[in-house]
PDB file of C-alpha atoms in Angstrom:
ATOM      1  CA  MET A   1     -28.583 -17.010 -17.643  1.00 85.00           C
ATOM      2  CA  LYS A   2     -26.952 -14.219 -15.693  1.00 96.00           C
ATOM      3  CA  ALA A   3     -23.989 -14.003 -13.359  1.00 98.00           C
ATOM      4  CA  MET A   4     -22.915 -11.697 -10.563  1.00 98.00           C
ATOM      5  CA  ILE A   5     -19.400 -10.859  -9.406  1.00 98.00           C
ATOM      6  CA  LEU A   6     -19.069  -9.652  -5.823  1.00 96.00           C
ATOM      7  CA  ALA A   7     -16.720  -6.669  -5.754  1.00 94.00           C
ATOM      8  CA  ALA A   8     -17.863  -4.485  -2.852  1.00 92.00           C
ATOM      9  CA  GLY A   9     -15.270  -5.465  -0.237  1.00 83.00           C
ATOM     10  CA  ARG A  10     -12.811  -2.961   1.192  1.00 73.00           C
ATOM     11  CA  GLY A  11      -9.816  -5.326   1.041  1.00 68.00           C
ATOM     12  CA  GLN A  12      -8.408  -4.417   4.449  1.00 73.00           C
ATOM     13  CA  ARG A  13      -5.784  -7.174   4.419  1.00 78.00           C
ATOM     14  CA  MET A  14      -4.491  -5.823   1.128  1.00 76.00           C
ATOM     15  CA  ARG A  15      -3.765  -2.338   2.420  1.00 80.00           C
ATOM     16  CA  PRO A  16      -2.004  -0.165   1.412  1.00 79.00           C
ATOM     17  CA  LEU A  17      -2.539  -1.625  -2.091  1.00 73.00           C
ATOM     18  CA  THR A  18      -6.284  -1.089  -1.794  1.00 78.00           C
ATOM     19  CA  ASP A  19      -6.148   2.434  -0.362  1.00 79.00           C
ATOM     20  CA  HIS A  20      -6.431   3.860  -3.880  1.00 86.00           C
ATOM     21  CA  THR A  21      -7.268   0.783  -5.974  1.00 88.00           C
ATOM     22  CA  PRO A  22     -10.291  -1.448  -5.346  1.00 90.00           C
ATOM     23  CA  LYS A  23      -9.231  -5.039  -4.764  1.00 89.00           C
ATOM     24  CA  PRO A  24     -10.949  -6.397  -7.932  1.00 91.00           C
ATOM     25  CA  LEU A  25      -8.733  -4.111 -10.023  1.00 93.00           C
ATOM     26  CA  LEU A  26      -5.424  -5.246  -8.547  1.00 92.00           C
ATOM     27  CA  PRO A  27      -3.257  -6.581 -11.395  1.00 92.00           C
ATOM     28  CA  VAL A  28      -3.062 -10.335 -11.863  1.00 94.00           C
ATOM     29  CA  GLY A  29      -1.365 -11.722 -14.953  1.00 93.00           C
ATOM     30  CA  GLY A  30      -1.296  -8.360 -16.666  1.00 90.00           C
ATOM     31  CA  GLN A  31      -4.946  -7.426 -16.176  1.00 94.00           C
ATOM     32  CA  PRO A  32      -7.356  -6.690 -13.309  1.00 94.00           C
ATOM     33  CA  LEU A  33      -8.208  -9.729 -11.188  1.00 95.00           C
ATOM     34  CA  ILE A  34     -11.905  -9.321 -11.931  1.00 96.00           C
ATOM     35  CA  ALA A  35     -11.252  -9.457 -15.685  1.00 96.00           C
ATOM     36  CA  TRP A  36     -10.377 -13.159 -15.416  1.00 95.00           C
ATOM     37  CA  HIS A  37     -13.853 -13.862 -14.047  1.00 96.00           C
ATOM     38  CA  ILE A  38     -15.497 -11.813 -16.762  1.00 97.00           C
ATOM     39  CA  GLN A  39     -13.561 -13.646 -19.470  1.00 96.00           C
ATOM     40  CA  HIS A  40     -14.259 -17.100 -18.021  1.00 96.00           C
ATOM     41  CA  LEU A  41     -17.955 -16.323 -17.636  1.00 97.00           C
ATOM     42  CA  ALA A  42     -18.128 -14.927 -21.165  1.00 97.00           C
ATOM     43  CA  ALA A  43     -16.493 -18.072 -22.547  1.00 96.00           C
ATOM     44  CA  ALA A  44     -19.174 -20.121 -20.769  1.00 96.00           C
ATOM     45  CA  GLY A  45     -21.986 -18.134 -22.357  1.00 95.00           C
ATOM     46  CA  PHE A  46     -22.859 -15.805 -19.486  1.00 97.00           C
ATOM     47  CA  SER A  47     -23.219 -12.588 -21.441  1.00 95.00           C
ATOM     48  CA  ASP A  48     -25.074 -10.547 -18.787  1.00 97.00           C
ATOM     49  CA  ILE A  49     -23.010  -9.899 -15.675  1.00 98.00           C
ATOM     50  CA  VAL A  50     -23.864  -7.773 -12.645  1.00 98.00           C
ATOM     51  CA  ILE A  51     -21.067  -6.327 -10.512  1.00 98.00           C
ATOM     52  CA  ASN A  52     -21.739  -4.819  -7.099  1.00 97.00           C
ATOM     53  CA  HIS A  53     -19.348  -2.294  -5.653  1.00 95.00           C
ATOM     54  CA  ALA A  54     -18.892   0.129  -2.790  1.00 91.00           C
ATOM     55  CA  TRP A  55     -15.268   1.097  -2.120  1.00 84.00           C
ATOM     56  CA  LEU A  56     -13.905   3.103  -5.070  1.00 86.00           C
ATOM     57  CA  GLY A  57     -16.656   1.714  -7.246  1.00 88.00           C
ATOM     58  CA  ASP A  58     -16.347   4.544  -9.747  1.00 91.00           C
ATOM     59  CA  LYS A  59     -12.901   3.213 -10.643  1.00 94.00           C
ATOM     60  CA  ILE A  60     -14.359  -0.238 -11.312  1.00 95.00           C
ATOM     61  CA  GLU A  61     -16.942   1.214 -13.687  1.00 96.00           C
ATOM     62  CA  ALA A  62     -14.388   3.451 -15.393  1.00 95.00           C
ATOM     63  CA  THR A  63     -12.034   0.516 -15.950  1.00 96.00           C
ATOM     64  CA  LEU A  64     -14.532  -2.109 -17.103  1.00 96.00           C
ATOM     65  CA  GLY A  65     -17.079   0.104 -18.829  1.00 95.00           C
ATOM     66  CA  ASP A  66     -20.110  -1.547 -20.353  1.00 96.00           C
ATOM     67  CA  GLY A  67     -18.304  -4.859 -20.863  1.00 96.00           C
ATOM     68  CA  SER A  68     -18.233  -4.669 -24.650  1.00 96.00           C
ATOM     69  CA  ARG A  69     -14.463  -5.208 -24.781  1.00 94.00           C
ATOM     70  CA  TYR A  70     -15.072  -8.596 -23.143  1.00 95.00           C
ATOM     71  CA  GLY A  71     -18.090  -9.458 -25.270  1.00 95.00           C
ATOM     72  CA  VAL A  72     -20.547  -9.121 -22.367  1.00 97.00           C
ATOM     73  CA  ARG A  73     -23.033  -6.625 -20.981  1.00 98.00           C
ATOM     74  CA  LEU A  74     -22.077  -5.299 -17.560  1.00 98.00           C
ATOM     75  CA  ALA A  75     -24.532  -3.767 -15.105  1.00 98.00           C
ATOM     76  CA  TYR A  76     -23.538  -2.255 -11.778  1.00 97.00           C
ATOM     77  CA  SER A  77     -25.238  -2.507  -8.394  1.00 97.00           C
ATOM     78  CA  ARG A  78     -23.960   0.465  -6.419  1.00 94.00           C
ATOM     79  CA  GLU A  79     -23.776   0.264  -2.631  1.00 92.00           C
ATOM     80  CA  LYS A  80     -23.099   3.293  -0.424  1.00 89.00           C
ATOM     81  CA  SER A  81     -21.327   0.935   1.967  1.00 87.00           C
ATOM     82  CA  ALA A  82     -20.739  -2.801   1.617  1.00 86.00           C
ATOM     83  CA  LEU A  83     -23.907  -4.763   2.403  1.00 93.00           C
ATOM     84  CA  GLU A  84     -22.322  -8.187   3.065  1.00 94.00           C
ATOM     85  CA  THR A  85     -22.927 -10.973   0.557  1.00 96.00           C
ATOM     86  CA  ALA A  86     -26.643 -11.698   1.013  1.00 97.00           C
ATOM     87  CA  GLY A  87     -27.472  -8.000   1.295  1.00 97.00           C
ATOM     88  CA  GLY A  88     -25.527  -7.251  -1.845  1.00 96.00           C
ATOM     89  CA  ILE A  89     -27.234 -10.009  -3.801  1.00 98.00           C
ATOM     90  CA  ALA A  90     -30.693  -9.045  -2.549  1.00 97.00           C
ATOM     91  CA  THR A  91     -30.062  -5.446  -3.582  1.00 97.00           C
ATOM     92  CA  ALA A  92     -28.979  -6.569  -7.061  1.00 97.00           C
ATOM     93  CA  LEU A  93     -32.009  -8.811  -7.696  1.00 97.00           C
ATOM     94  CA  PRO A  94     -33.766  -6.246  -9.947  1.00 97.00           C
ATOM     95  CA  LEU A  95     -30.742  -6.504 -12.256  1.00 97.00           C
ATOM     96  CA  LEU A  96     -30.515 -10.297 -12.004  1.00 97.00           C
ATOM     97  CA  GLY A  97     -34.133 -11.118 -12.834  1.00 94.00           C
ATOM     98  CA  ASP A  98     -36.336 -14.030 -11.859  1.00 94.00           C
ATOM     99  CA  SER A  99     -34.187 -16.927 -13.078  1.00 96.00           C
ATOM    100  CA  PRO A 100     -31.338 -18.703 -11.252  1.00 98.00           C
ATOM    101  CA  PHE A 101     -27.928 -17.054 -11.500  1.00 98.00           C
ATOM    102  CA  VAL A 102     -24.253 -17.656 -10.746  1.00 98.00           C
ATOM    103  CA  VAL A 103     -22.400 -15.628  -8.111  1.00 98.00           C
ATOM    104  CA  VAL A 104     -18.599 -15.443  -7.939  1.00 97.00           C
ATOM    105  CA  ASN A 105     -16.456 -13.800  -5.292  1.00 95.00           C
ATOM    106  CA  GLY A 106     -14.357 -11.192  -7.041  1.00 93.00           C
ATOM    107  CA  ASP A 107     -11.276 -11.932  -4.933  1.00 91.00           C
ATOM    108  CA  VAL A 108     -10.552 -15.518  -5.940  1.00 94.00           C
ATOM    109  CA  LEU A 109      -8.610 -16.981  -8.834  1.00 95.00           C
ATOM    110  CA  THR A 110      -9.961 -20.223 -10.215  1.00 96.00           C
ATOM    111  CA  ASP A 111     -10.147 -22.451 -13.270  1.00 95.00           C
ATOM    112  CA  VAL A 112     -13.767 -23.481 -12.644  1.00 96.00           C
ATOM    113  CA  ASP A 113     -15.557 -24.432 -15.868  1.00 95.00           C
ATOM    114  CA  PHE A 114     -18.665 -22.284 -15.611  1.00 96.00           C
ATOM    115  CA  SER A 115     -20.238 -23.894 -18.667  1.00 96.00           C
ATOM    116  CA  ALA A 116     -20.365 -27.221 -16.792  1.00 96.00           C
ATOM    117  CA  LEU A 117     -22.547 -25.563 -14.137  1.00 96.00           C
ATOM    118  CA  ARG A 118     -25.320 -24.555 -16.524  1.00 95.00           C
ATOM    119  CA  PRO A 119     -27.440 -27.756 -16.193  1.00 96.00           C
ATOM    120  CA  THR A 120     -27.320 -27.561 -12.394  1.00 97.00           C
ATOM    121  CA  LEU A 121     -28.183 -23.880 -12.540  1.00 97.00           C
ATOM    122  CA  ALA A 122     -31.209 -24.571 -14.724  1.00 95.00           C
ATOM    123  CA  ALA A 123     -32.382 -27.254 -12.282  1.00 95.00           C
ATOM    124  CA  LEU A 124     -32.772 -24.855  -9.344  1.00 97.00           C
ATOM    125  CA  ASP A 125     -36.553 -24.780  -8.944  1.00 95.00           C
ATOM    126  CA  GLY A 126     -37.018 -22.181  -6.202  1.00 94.00           C
ATOM    127  CA  THR A 127     -38.737 -24.560  -3.792  1.00 95.00           C
ATOM    128  CA  ARG A 128     -36.999 -27.888  -3.177  1.00 96.00           C
ATOM    129  CA  HIS A 129     -33.666 -26.734  -4.562  1.00 97.00           C
ATOM    130  CA  LEU A 130     -32.536 -23.165  -3.834  1.00 98.00           C
ATOM    131  CA  ALA A 131     -28.754 -23.255  -4.125  1.00 98.00           C
ATOM    132  CA  HIS A 132     -25.726 -25.242  -5.247  1.00 98.00           C
ATOM    133  CA  LEU A 133     -22.258 -24.420  -3.919  1.00 98.00           C
ATOM    134  CA  LEU A 134     -18.792 -25.297  -5.123  1.00 98.00           C
ATOM    135  CA  LEU A 135     -16.484 -26.365  -2.308  1.00 98.00           C
ATOM    136  CA  VAL A 136     -12.732 -26.805  -2.115  1.00 97.00           C
ATOM    137  CA  ALA A 137     -10.247 -28.519   0.171  1.00 95.00           C
ATOM    138  CA  ASN A 138      -9.681 -26.518   3.339  1.00 95.00           C
ATOM    139  CA  PRO A 139      -6.768 -24.113   2.803  1.00 89.00           C
ATOM    140  CA  PRO A 140      -4.142 -23.582   5.516  1.00 87.00           C
ATOM    141  CA  HIS A 141      -5.711 -20.269   6.552  1.00 82.00           C
ATOM    142  CA  HIS A 142      -9.154 -21.915   7.014  1.00 88.00           C
ATOM    143  CA  PRO A 143      -8.485 -25.460   8.276  1.00 91.00           C
ATOM    144  CA  ASP A 144     -11.907 -26.107   9.830  1.00 92.00           C
ATOM    145  CA  GLY A 145     -13.918 -25.603   6.662  1.00 94.00           C
ATOM    146  CA  ASP A 146     -17.414 -24.177   6.265  1.00 96.00           C
ATOM    147  CA  PHE A 147     -19.896 -26.907   5.347  1.00 98.00           C
ATOM    148  CA  GLY A 148     -20.172 -30.675   5.194  1.00 98.00           C
ATOM    149  CA  LEU A 149     -20.634 -32.414   1.837  1.00 98.00           C
ATOM    150  CA  LEU A 150     -22.925 -35.410   2.372  1.00 97.00           C
ATOM    151  CA  ALA A 151     -22.933 -38.637   0.399  1.00 96.00           C
ATOM    152  CA  ASP A 152     -26.196 -37.729  -1.369  1.00 96.00           C
ATOM    153  CA  GLY A 153     -24.806 -34.414  -2.630  1.00 97.00           C
ATOM    154  CA  HIS A 154     -26.638 -32.244  -0.114  1.00 98.00           C
ATOM    155  CA  LEU A 155     -24.770 -29.879   2.180  1.00 98.00           C
ATOM    156  CA  SER A 156     -24.829 -29.666   5.953  1.00 97.00           C
ATOM    157  CA  GLY A 157     -24.269 -26.468   7.863  1.00 96.00           C
ATOM    158  CA  ASN A 158     -21.909 -28.409  10.111  1.00 95.00           C
ATOM    159  CA  ALA A 159     -18.478 -29.045   8.581  1.00 95.00           C
ATOM    160  CA  ALA A 160     -18.148 -32.099  10.862  1.00 93.00           C
ATOM    161  CA  ASP A 161     -20.850 -33.865   8.836  1.00 95.00           C
ATOM    162  CA  GLY A 162     -19.751 -35.810   5.773  1.00 95.00           C
ATOM    163  CA  ILE A 163     -16.644 -34.275   4.227  1.00 96.00           C
ATOM    164  CA  GLY A 164     -15.792 -30.890   5.731  1.00 97.00           C
ATOM    165  CA  LEU A 165     -14.865 -28.432   2.993  1.00 97.00           C
ATOM    166  CA  THR A 166     -14.493 -24.695   2.391  1.00 97.00           C
ATOM    167  CA  PHE A 167     -16.964 -22.657   0.369  1.00 97.00           C
ATOM    168  CA  SER A 168     -15.208 -21.426  -2.765  1.00 97.00           C
ATOM    169  CA  GLY A 169     -17.274 -18.260  -3.045  1.00 96.00           C
ATOM    170  CA  ILE A 170     -18.864 -19.652  -6.213  1.00 98.00           C
ATOM    171  CA  GLY A 171     -22.543 -20.462  -5.876  1.00 98.00           C
ATOM    172  CA  LEU A 172     -25.641 -20.998  -7.974  1.00 98.00           C
ATOM    173  CA  TYR A 173     -28.758 -19.420  -6.495  1.00 98.00           C
ATOM    174  CA  HIS A 174     -32.455 -19.140  -7.153  1.00 98.00           C
ATOM    175  CA  PRO A 175     -33.779 -15.643  -6.381  1.00 98.00           C
ATOM    176  CA  ALA A 176     -36.280 -17.212  -3.961  1.00 98.00           C
ATOM    177  CA  LEU A 177     -33.420 -17.840  -1.529  1.00 98.00           C
ATOM    178  CA  PHE A 178     -33.208 -14.078  -0.957  1.00 97.00           C
ATOM    179  CA  ALA A 179     -36.948 -13.337  -0.870  1.00 94.00           C
ATOM    180  CA  ALA A 180     -36.937 -12.415   2.838  1.00 94.00           C
ATOM    181  CA  ILE A 181     -33.781 -10.264   2.663  1.00 96.00           C
ATOM    182  CA  PRO A 182     -34.568  -6.532   2.403  1.00 95.00           C
ATOM    183  CA  PRO A 183     -32.552  -4.653  -0.218  1.00 94.00           C
ATOM    184  CA  HIS A 184     -30.054  -1.983   0.812  1.00 95.00           C
ATOM    185  CA  GLN A 185     -29.580  -3.600   4.227  1.00 95.00           C
ATOM    186  CA  PRO A 186     -26.509  -5.592   5.358  1.00 95.00           C
ATOM    187  CA  ALA A 187     -27.099  -9.353   5.538  1.00 97.00           C
ATOM    188  CA  LYS A 188     -24.691 -12.269   5.746  1.00 96.00           C
ATOM    189  CA  LEU A 189     -24.964 -15.247   3.407  1.00 97.00           C
ATOM    190  CA  ALA A 190     -23.828 -18.090   5.676  1.00 96.00           C
ATOM    191  CA  PRO A 191     -26.823 -18.007   8.083  1.00 96.00           C
ATOM    192  CA  LEU A 192     -29.217 -17.906   5.144  1.00 97.00           C
ATOM    193  CA  LEU A 193     -27.519 -20.911   3.563  1.00 98.00           C
ATOM    194  CA  ARG A 194     -27.474 -22.884   6.806  1.00 97.00           C
ATOM    195  CA  GLU A 195     -31.217 -22.378   7.218  1.00 97.00           C
ATOM    196  CA  ALA A 196     -31.792 -23.689   3.691  1.00 98.00           C
ATOM    197  CA  MET A 197     -29.366 -26.572   4.299  1.00 98.00           C
ATOM    198  CA  ALA A 198     -31.376 -27.607   7.354  1.00 97.00           C
ATOM    199  CA  ARG A 199     -34.384 -27.896   5.029  1.00 97.00           C
ATOM    200  CA  GLY A 200     -32.427 -29.963   2.494  1.00 97.00           C
ATOM    201  CA  GLN A 201     -32.557 -27.239  -0.172  1.00 98.00           C
ATOM    202  CA  VAL A 202     -28.825 -26.817  -0.851  1.00 98.00           C
ATOM    203  CA  SER A 203     -26.586 -29.154  -2.819  1.00 98.00           C
ATOM    204  CA  GLY A 204     -22.873 -28.974  -3.433  1.00 98.00           C
ATOM    205  CA  ALA A 205     -19.902 -30.387  -5.290  1.00 97.00           C
ATOM    206  CA  ARG A 206     -16.166 -30.384  -4.738  1.00 97.00           C
ATOM    207  CA  HIS A 207     -13.931 -28.504  -7.141  1.00 97.00           C
ATOM    208  CA  HIS A 208     -10.596 -30.283  -7.492  1.00 96.00           C
ATOM    209  CA  GLY A 209      -8.929 -27.735  -9.751  1.00 94.00           C
ATOM    210  CA  LEU A 210      -7.315 -24.382  -9.113  1.00 95.00           C
ATOM    211  CA  TRP A 211      -8.770 -22.162  -6.422  1.00 96.00           C
ATOM    212  CA  LEU A 212      -6.914 -19.389  -4.633  1.00 94.00           C
ATOM    213  CA  ASP A 213      -8.318 -16.883  -2.172  1.00 92.00           C
ATOM    214  CA  VAL A 214      -6.515 -13.698  -3.208  1.00 92.00           C
ATOM    215  CA  GLY A 215      -6.809 -12.092   0.209  1.00 86.00           C
ATOM    216  CA  THR A 216      -3.271 -11.017   1.071  1.00 90.00           C
ATOM    217  CA  PRO A 217      -0.350  -9.444  -0.799  1.00 90.00           C
ATOM    218  CA  GLU A 218       1.436 -12.793  -0.685  1.00 91.00           C
ATOM    219  CA  ARG A 219      -1.475 -14.617  -2.316  1.00 92.00           C
ATOM    220  CA  LEU A 220      -1.812 -11.769  -4.821  1.00 92.00           C
ATOM    221  CA  ALA A 221       1.765 -12.472  -5.924  1.00 94.00           C
ATOM    222  CA  GLU A 222       0.932 -16.181  -6.176  1.00 93.00           C
ATOM    223  CA  ALA A 223      -2.149 -15.414  -8.281  1.00 93.00           C
ATOM    224  CA  ASP A 224      -0.097 -13.163 -10.540  1.00 93.00           C
ATOM    225  CA  ALA A 225       2.415 -15.947 -11.197  1.00 94.00           C
ATOM    226  CA  ILE A 226      -0.370 -18.452 -11.956  1.00 94.00           C
ATOM    227  CA  ALA A 227      -2.253 -16.148 -14.306  1.00 92.00           C
ATOM    228  CA  LYS A 228       0.894 -15.248 -16.216  1.00 90.00           C
ATOM    229  CA  GLY A 229       1.025 -18.926 -17.140  1.00 86.00           C
ATOM    230  CA  TRP A 230      -2.417 -18.588 -18.750  1.00 82.00           C
ATOM    231  CA  LEU A 231      -1.265 -15.856 -21.132  1.00 72.00           C
ATOM    232  CA  PRO A 232      -0.495 -16.736 -24.750  1.00 67.00           C
ATOM    233  CA  ALA A 233       3.180 -17.275 -25.456  1.00 53.00           C
TER     234      ALA A 233
END
């Protein structure tokens, strides 16, 4: 099973920090933010990880290398300019293969147990079940949420249905979800997901643990303090 970390964003809200450093490489707990994802995925048995990049992507590759220091194999999907989430995933499909995969936003900090997601990932069949999303309580900066978690575990594209929650940026996907998305073209993920939700092909679950959208300098400082608590004494 493979995983993908989304790392192509410009990080406008982080400027000037991101003028010369790509957001995934900003330091959190003594190492690049993206390294926490790589380590957590490696611990869960995801040894093949694809990273897409656009802004200052050469620095990401130079810093992370082939992944051997983390015990994984890293492959890079290079974008001339950011292709949005669905466009980036569709472009990376040749590196991800034909089996379901995990995708993680590179700009969040979380304690999600990726190993617990493996059975759900394996159950994505490419027809009746195309995706499974992890959702979190709506943060102050996004009070209206994204999707509705229904009693049967399916998701609605309307956050007013069921329990309205925020998409964590962590999803399990079957490649078939992206079959109609042309590579190397910008495409947003939310409309694609809502279409599949309307067909009953997307499930979800609520993550009750740590989740932080590291989107501003203030939340970067918060993430740094949290991650320092994860370091060995």
